[in-house]
mmCIF file of C-alpha atoms in Angstrom:
data_model
loop_
_atom_site.group_PDB
_atom_site.id
_atom_site.type_symbol
_atom_site.label_atom_id
_atom_site.label_comp_id
_atom_site.label_asym_id
_atom_site.label_seq_id
_atom_site.Cartn_x
_atom_site.Cartn_y
_atom_site.Cartn_z
ATOM 1 C CA UNK S 1 -24.788 13.117 -12.652
ATOM 2 C CA UNK S 2 -24.591 11.529 -9.200
ATOM 3 C CA UNK S 3 -24.985 13.751 -6.171
ATOM 4 C CA UNK S 4 -21.888 14.453 -4.115
ATOM 5 C CA UNK S 5 -21.156 15.761 -0.643
ATOM 6 C CA UNK S 6 -18.829 18.704 -0.344
ATOM 7 C CA UNK S 7 -15.672 18.539 1.787
ATOM 8 C CA UNK S 8 -12.932 21.155 1.750
ATOM 9 C CA UNK S 9 -9.463 20.834 3.262
ATOM 10 C CA UNK S 10 -6.580 23.245 2.700
ATOM 11 C CA UNK S 11 -8.205 24.772 -0.349
ATOM 12 C CA UNK S 12 -9.472 21.498 -1.860
ATOM 13 C CA UNK S 13 -12.865 22.476 -3.293
ATOM 14 C CA UNK S 14 -13.674 19.167 -4.963
ATOM 15 C CA UNK S 15 -16.815 17.329 -3.911
ATOM 16 C CA UNK S 16 -16.590 14.004 -2.167
ATOM 17 C CA UNK S 17 -17.527 10.931 -4.186
ATOM 18 C CA UNK S 18 -20.747 9.180 -3.274
ATOM 19 C CA UNK S 19 -20.162 5.667 -1.973
ATOM 20 C CA UNK S 20 -22.104 4.058 -4.837
ATOM 21 C CA UNK S 21 -20.036 5.893 -7.460
ATOM 22 C CA UNK S 22 -16.836 4.986 -5.631
ATOM 23 C CA UNK S 23 -17.730 1.319 -5.245
ATOM 24 C CA UNK S 24 -18.655 0.969 -8.926
ATOM 25 C CA UNK S 25 -15.385 2.574 -10.024
ATOM 26 C CA UNK S 26 -13.390 0.504 -7.521
ATOM 27 C CA UNK S 27 -14.966 -2.751 -8.688
ATOM 28 C CA UNK S 28 -14.066 -1.960 -12.292
ATOM 29 C CA UNK S 29 -10.464 -1.290 -11.302
ATOM 30 C CA UNK S 30 -10.302 -4.397 -9.128
ATOM 31 C CA UNK S 31 -11.386 -6.520 -12.105
ATOM 32 C CA UNK S 32 -8.384 -5.103 -13.954
ATOM 33 C CA UNK S 33 -6.152 -5.870 -10.963
ATOM 34 C CA UNK S 34 -7.283 -9.502 -11.274
ATOM 35 C CA UNK S 35 -6.399 -9.403 -14.970
ATOM 36 C CA UNK S 36 -2.996 -7.973 -14.059
ATOM 37 C CA UNK S 37 -2.563 -10.799 -11.554
ATOM 38 C CA UNK S 38 -3.088 -13.480 -14.199
ATOM 39 C CA UNK S 39 -0.725 -11.748 -16.620
ATOM 40 C CA UNK S 40 1.997 -11.439 -13.974
ATOM 41 C CA UNK S 41 1.651 -15.140 -13.121
ATOM 42 C CA UNK S 42 1.813 -16.231 -16.744
ATOM 43 C CA UNK S 43 4.556 -13.839 -17.845
ATOM 44 C CA UNK S 44 6.753 -14.327 -14.765
ATOM 45 C CA UNK S 45 6.978 -10.572 -14.236
ATOM 46 C CA UNK S 46 8.331 -9.167 -10.984
ATOM 47 C CA UNK S 47 6.832 -5.946 -9.646
ATOM 48 C CA UNK S 48 7.579 -3.813 -6.583
ATOM 49 C CA UNK S 49 5.124 -1.136 -5.493
ATOM 50 C CA UNK S 50 6.320 1.259 -2.785
ATOM 51 C CA UNK S 51 3.873 3.309 -0.708
ATOM 52 C CA UNK S 52 5.217 6.243 1.249
ATOM 53 C CA UNK S 53 3.704 9.352 2.798
ATOM 54 C CA UNK S 54 3.157 11.085 6.095
ATOM 55 C CA UNK S 55 1.436 9.295 8.958
ATOM 56 C CA UNK S 56 -2.300 9.285 8.287
ATOM 57 C CA UNK S 57 -1.932 9.756 4.534
ATOM 58 C CA UNK S 58 -4.056 6.690 3.759
ATOM 59 C CA UNK S 59 -1.426 4.163 2.698
ATOM 60 C CA UNK S 60 -3.065 1.229 4.485
ATOM 61 C CA UNK S 61 -6.523 1.878 3.032
ATOM 62 C CA UNK S 62 -5.131 2.227 -0.476
ATOM 63 C CA UNK S 63 -3.215 -1.027 -0.157
ATOM 64 C CA UNK S 64 -6.344 -2.802 1.119
ATOM 65 C CA UNK S 65 -8.304 -1.504 -1.888
ATOM 66 C CA UNK S 66 -5.646 -3.011 -4.157
ATOM 67 C CA UNK S 67 -5.397 -6.373 -2.428
ATOM 68 C CA UNK S 68 -8.898 -7.202 -1.148
ATOM 69 C CA UNK S 69 -9.990 -9.043 -4.330
ATOM 70 C CA UNK S 70 -6.730 -10.670 -5.429
ATOM 71 C CA UNK S 71 -4.528 -13.543 -4.316
ATOM 72 C CA UNK S 72 -2.071 -12.878 -1.454
ATOM 73 C CA UNK S 73 0.237 -15.373 -3.148
ATOM 74 C CA UNK S 74 0.673 -12.918 -6.032
ATOM 75 C CA UNK S 75 0.088 -9.562 -4.328
ATOM 76 C CA UNK S 76 2.339 -9.852 -1.272
ATOM 77 C CA UNK S 77 2.152 -7.015 1.269
ATOM 78 C CA UNK S 78 5.297 -6.277 3.286
ATOM 79 C CA UNK S 79 5.030 -4.013 6.353
ATOM 80 C CA UNK S 80 8.214 -4.472 8.328
ATOM 81 C CA UNK S 81 8.426 -3.611 12.041
ATOM 82 C CA UNK S 82 11.292 -1.656 13.558
ATOM 83 C CA UNK S 83 14.595 -3.444 12.890
ATOM 84 C CA UNK S 84 15.938 -5.888 15.458
ATOM 85 C CA UNK S 85 19.438 -5.525 16.901
ATOM 86 C CA UNK S 86 20.640 -8.114 14.399
ATOM 87 C CA UNK S 87 19.035 -6.284 11.482
ATOM 88 C CA UNK S 88 20.566 -3.009 12.626
ATOM 89 C CA UNK S 89 23.983 -4.602 12.157
ATOM 90 C CA UNK S 90 23.197 -5.610 8.546
ATOM 91 C CA UNK S 91 23.595 -3.589 5.380
ATOM 92 C CA UNK S 92 20.657 -1.174 5.453
ATOM 93 C CA UNK S 93 18.829 -2.530 2.373
ATOM 94 C CA UNK S 94 19.384 -6.154 3.364
ATOM 95 C CA UNK S 95 16.134 -6.771 5.215
ATOM 96 C CA UNK S 96 14.125 -5.263 2.385
ATOM 97 C CA UNK S 97 15.853 -7.161 -0.413
ATOM 98 C CA UNK S 98 14.907 -10.536 1.089
ATOM 99 C CA UNK S 99 11.249 -9.619 0.460
ATOM 100 C CA UNK S 100 11.746 -8.734 -3.208
ATOM 101 C CA UNK S 101 9.430 -10.591 -5.614
ATOM 102 C CA UNK S 102 10.165 -13.833 -7.391
ATOM 103 C CA UNK S 103 8.736 -14.539 -10.854
ATOM 104 C CA UNK S 104 4.971 -14.061 -10.944
ATOM 105 C CA UNK S 105 4.790 -11.874 -7.824
ATOM 106 C CA UNK S 106 3.894 -8.283 -6.957
ATOM 107 C CA UNK S 107 5.435 -7.074 -3.695
ATOM 108 C CA UNK S 108 3.760 -4.075 -2.063
ATOM 109 C CA UNK S 109 5.826 -2.265 0.545
ATOM 110 C CA UNK S 110 3.738 -0.455 3.172
ATOM 111 C CA UNK S 111 6.652 1.855 3.931
ATOM 112 C CA UNK S 112 10.006 0.789 2.601
ATOM 113 C CA UNK S 113 13.701 1.576 2.587
ATOM 114 C CA UNK S 114 12.592 5.210 2.384
ATOM 115 C CA UNK S 115 12.099 5.094 6.151
ATOM 116 C CA UNK S 116 15.686 6.292 6.257
ATOM 117 C CA UNK S 117 14.843 9.405 4.248
ATOM 118 C CA UNK S 118 11.808 10.163 6.396
ATOM 119 C CA UNK S 119 11.011 9.019 9.912
ATOM 120 C CA UNK S 120 14.515 7.742 10.735
ATOM 121 C CA UNK S 121 16.140 11.013 9.721
ATOM 122 C CA UNK S 122 13.539 13.364 11.188
ATOM 123 C CA UNK S 123 13.223 11.477 14.485
ATOM 124 C CA UNK S 124 16.987 11.005 14.871
ATOM 125 C CA UNK S 125 16.976 7.195 14.491
ATOM 126 C CA UNK S 126 19.918 7.373 12.091
ATOM 127 C CA UNK S 127 22.964 9.596 11.866
ATOM 128 C CA UNK S 128 23.323 12.418 9.367
ATOM 129 C CA UNK S 129 26.061 10.435 7.660
ATOM 130 C CA UNK S 130 23.794 7.378 7.331
ATOM 131 C CA UNK S 131 21.075 9.620 5.904
ATOM 132 C CA UNK S 132 23.456 11.279 3.431
ATOM 133 C CA UNK S 133 24.865 7.917 2.391
ATOM 134 C CA UNK S 134 21.372 6.512 1.802
ATOM 135 C CA UNK S 135 20.371 9.360 -0.495
ATOM 136 C CA UNK S 136 23.633 8.984 -2.367
ATOM 137 C CA UNK S 137 23.243 5.237 -2.940
ATOM 138 C CA UNK S 138 19.459 4.922 -3.320
ATOM 139 C CA UNK S 139 19.223 5.946 -7.004
ATOM 140 C CA UNK S 140 22.074 3.544 -7.822
ATOM 141 C CA UNK S 141 20.362 0.666 -5.997
ATOM 142 C CA UNK S 142 17.049 1.381 -7.700
ATOM 143 C CA UNK S 143 18.758 1.434 -11.086
ATOM 144 C CA UNK S 144 20.216 -1.972 -10.255
ATOM 145 C CA UNK S 145 16.708 -3.209 -9.366
ATOM 146 C CA UNK S 146 15.333 -1.941 -12.677
ATOM 147 C CA UNK S 147 18.283 -3.345 -14.640
ATOM 148 C CA UNK S 148 17.559 -6.736 -13.055
ATOM 149 C CA UNK S 149 14.167 -6.669 -14.764
ATOM 150 C CA UNK S 150 12.022 -5.760 -11.745
ATOM 151 C CA UNK S 151 9.382 -3.095 -12.297
ATOM 152 C CA UNK S 152 9.686 -0.534 -9.482
ATOM 153 C CA UNK S 153 6.707 1.782 -8.935
ATOM 154 C CA UNK S 154 6.775 4.401 -6.163
ATOM 155 C CA UNK S 155 3.774 6.298 -4.770
ATOM 156 C CA UNK S 156 3.881 9.224 -2.361
ATOM 157 C CA UNK S 157 0.491 9.913 -0.743
ATOM 158 C CA UNK S 158 0.265 13.625 0.016
ATOM 159 C CA UNK S 159 -2.092 14.572 2.849
ATOM 160 C CA UNK S 160 -2.651 18.174 3.907
ATOM 161 C CA UNK S 161 -1.917 19.574 7.353
ATOM 162 C CA UNK S 162 -5.583 20.049 8.245
ATOM 163 C CA UNK S 163 -6.624 16.617 7.051
ATOM 164 C CA UNK S 164 -3.811 14.862 8.906
ATOM 165 C CA UNK S 165 -4.867 16.660 12.089
ATOM 166 C CA UNK S 166 -8.495 15.621 11.553
ATOM 167 C CA UNK S 167 -7.505 11.967 11.043
ATOM 168 C CA UNK S 168 -5.290 11.917 14.123
ATOM 169 C CA UNK S 169 -8.078 13.355 16.284
ATOM 170 C CA UNK S 170 -10.462 10.712 14.895
ATOM 171 C CA UNK S 171 -7.975 7.969 15.815
ATOM 172 C CA UNK S 172 -7.571 9.293 19.342
ATOM 173 C CA UNK S 173 -11.336 9.378 19.896
ATOM 174 C CA UNK S 174 -12.216 6.037 18.282
ATOM 175 C CA UNK S 175 -11.114 2.889 20.193
ATOM 176 C CA UNK S 176 -11.300 0.937 16.908
ATOM 177 C CA UNK S 177 -8.669 3.217 15.387
ATOM 178 C CA UNK S 178 -6.360 3.882 18.313
ATOM 179 C CA UNK S 179 -4.165 0.927 17.335
ATOM 180 C CA UNK S 180 -3.189 2.954 14.261
ATOM 181 C CA UNK S 181 -1.365 5.482 16.444
ATOM 182 C CA UNK S 182 2.310 4.536 16.518
ATOM 183 C CA UNK S 183 4.848 6.095 18.912
ATOM 184 C CA UNK S 184 6.035 8.341 16.065
ATOM 185 C CA UNK S 185 2.609 9.534 14.899
ATOM 186 C CA UNK S 186 1.976 12.302 17.417
ATOM 187 C CA UNK S 187 5.557 13.662 17.312
ATOM 188 C CA UNK S 188 5.165 13.818 13.522
ATOM 189 C CA UNK S 189 2.462 16.479 14.024
ATOM 190 C CA UNK S 190 4.934 18.723 15.831
ATOM 191 C CA UNK S 191 7.588 18.154 13.157
ATOM 192 C CA UNK S 192 5.387 18.849 10.135
ATOM 193 C CA UNK S 193 7.891 21.131 8.408
ATOM 194 C CA UNK S 194 10.814 18.839 9.225
ATOM 195 C CA UNK S 195 8.963 16.085 7.376
ATOM 196 C CA UNK S 196 8.177 18.505 4.527
ATOM 197 C CA UNK S 197 11.861 19.316 4.087
ATOM 198 C CA UNK S 198 12.773 15.630 4.262
ATOM 199 C CA UNK S 199 10.136 14.897 1.601
ATOM 200 C CA UNK S 200 11.470 17.645 -0.647
ATOM 201 C CA UNK S 201 15.047 16.407 -0.317
ATOM 202 C CA UNK S 202 14.001 12.825 -0.971
ATOM 203 C CA UNK S 203 12.066 13.760 -4.104
ATOM 204 C CA UNK S 204 14.869 15.971 -5.368
ATOM 205 C CA UNK S 205 17.400 13.131 -5.264
ATOM 206 C CA UNK S 206 15.376 9.955 -5.826
ATOM 207 C CA UNK S 207 12.747 11.074 -8.369
ATOM 208 C CA UNK S 208 14.617 9.660 -11.350
ATOM 209 C CA UNK S 209 13.696 8.543 -14.861
ATOM 210 C CA UNK S 210 14.547 4.989 -13.824
ATOM 211 C CA UNK S 211 12.387 5.021 -10.683
ATOM 212 C CA UNK S 212 10.099 8.073 -10.669
ATOM 213 C CA UNK S 213 7.797 9.082 -7.837
ATOM 214 C CA UNK S 214 4.069 9.475 -8.468
ATOM 215 C CA UNK S 215 2.384 11.844 -6.025
ATOM 216 C CA UNK S 216 -1.235 11.158 -5.131
ATOM 217 C CA UNK S 217 -3.236 13.774 -3.244
ATOM 218 C CA UNK S 218 -4.999 11.864 -0.487
ATOM 219 C CA UNK S 219 -7.252 14.270 1.434
ATOM 220 C CA UNK S 220 -10.130 12.492 -0.302
ATOM 221 C CA UNK S 221 -9.402 8.836 0.451
ATOM 222 C CA UNK S 222 -11.800 7.449 -2.143
ATOM 223 C CA UNK S 223 -10.371 9.521 -4.981
ATOM 224 C CA UNK S 224 -6.839 8.763 -3.841
ATOM 225 C CA UNK S 225 -7.462 5.006 -3.980
ATOM 226 C CA UNK S 226 -9.035 5.155 -7.412
ATOM 227 C CA UNK S 227 -6.344 7.451 -8.823
ATOM 228 C CA UNK S 228 -3.566 5.329 -7.384
ATOM 229 C CA UNK S 229 -4.923 2.049 -8.745
ATOM 230 C CA UNK S 230 -5.572 3.602 -12.158
ATOM 231 C CA UNK S 231 -2.011 4.905 -12.296
ATOM 232 C CA UNK S 232 -0.578 1.554 -11.204
ATOM 233 C CA UNK S 233 -2.486 -0.238 -13.960
ATOM 234 C CA UNK S 234 -1.371 2.306 -16.550
ATOM 235 C CA UNK S 235 2.314 1.716 -15.749
ATOM 236 C CA UNK S 236 2.312 -2.028 -16.478
ATOM 237 C CA UNK S 237 1.700 -3.202 -20.070
ATOM 238 C CA UNK S 238 -0.394 -6.204 -19.044
ATOM 239 C CA UNK S 239 -2.808 -8.061 -21.289
ATOM 240 C CA UNK S 240 -5.998 -9.904 -20.428
ATOM 241 C CA UNK S 241 -5.302 -13.626 -20.395
ATOM 242 C CA UNK S 242 -8.082 -15.649 -22.090
ATOM 243 C CA UNK S 243 -9.711 -18.334 -19.935
ATOM 244 C CA UNK S 244 -11.687 -21.426 -20.771
ATOM 245 C CA UNK S 245 -15.331 -21.161 -19.822
ATOM 246 C CA UNK S 246 -15.851 -22.556 -16.310
ATOM 247 C CA UNK S 247 -18.808 -24.807 -15.484
ATOM 248 C CA UNK S 248 -19.712 -26.277 -12.110
ATOM 249 C CA UNK S 249 -19.556 -30.060 -11.996
ATOM 250 C CA UNK S 250 -22.437 -32.059 -10.567
ATOM 251 C CA UNK S 251 -21.976 -33.841 -7.256
ATOM 252 C CA UNK S 252 -21.383 -37.574 -7.565
ATOM 253 C CA UNK S 253 -23.900 -39.776 -5.783
ATOM 254 C CA UNK S 254 -21.621 -42.792 -5.391
ATOM 255 C CA UNK S 255 -20.979 -43.358 -1.697
ATOM 256 C CA UNK S 256 -23.757 -40.924 -0.692
ATOM 257 C CA UNK S 257 -24.811 -40.812 2.960
ATOM 258 C CA UNK S 258 -26.368 -38.384 5.468
ATOM 259 C CA UNK S 259 -23.285 -36.267 6.141
ATOM 260 C CA UNK S 260 -25.226 -33.897 8.409
ATOM 261 C CA UNK S 261 -26.454 -36.593 10.760
ATOM 262 C CA UNK S 262 -22.850 -37.493 11.581
ATOM 263 C CA UNK S 263 -22.355 -33.989 13.016
ATOM 264 C CA UNK S 264 -25.022 -34.456 15.689
ATOM 265 C CA UNK S 265 -23.592 -34.177 19.181
ATOM 266 C CA UNK S 266 -20.569 -32.173 18.024
ATOM 267 C CA UNK S 267 -19.709 -28.761 19.473
ATOM 268 C CA UNK S 268 -21.153 -25.875 17.441
ATOM 269 C CA UNK S 269 -20.567 -22.201 18.043
ATOM 270 C CA UNK S 270 -23.728 -20.674 19.579
ATOM 271 C CA UNK S 271 -25.821 -18.897 16.909
ATOM 272 C CA UNK S 272 -26.110 -15.556 18.693
ATOM 273 C CA UNK S 273 -26.647 -13.536 15.528
#
């Protein structure tokens, strides 16, 4: 049994995974993500994966763990900025729908149309009527998506109060992480229970048989990433596509010349490292 380091947040008594154990498990899952990629390309499947959760829940890191070993042409990440004035005048779902997958694609939304049920509602960026109307229509729209043959998978990353506070403090202190602090991050700390109620209402109405939510506890980022990827893989009935054995061809010698000598006198970046 590998040694582990203990970390406890809000009653979580599990031990933290050692990096070696995590990396071995992640590699195994990433191999399967590559197999899923080939199956999606060959079958023409269309998949949407939605990631939601409080600020600091670990959505970005989980998405990176999913996408770092696969093709961005198949696994497309969509992280939309705040809507422009033109987009605000459109039907609410319009700017999201244009990013939906074509055949052979997996679209990953780093936050999605559920902004309306969370940050927009809590921070007052939409009216109560717009919020109510969204919750009323969302299950119908998601049923339409599923009926169109698109697989819709929704993850909610659940971070505890203490762990979110710890991550925010780390971002404030580390200049390499300060860019992660958005204008809504710090106010979200003050409105913790407002976000909790918004989460509860969202789950109550939009956790349907057609498009269920899967909640992933994310105080332990490594476990959260592994659990999320494993669940994603379990929800898609993919098969490993057989490949012909690949062999590296030998370099042809016809037309050979000293192709390094021709670079002499060109500008090279200084080798400082």
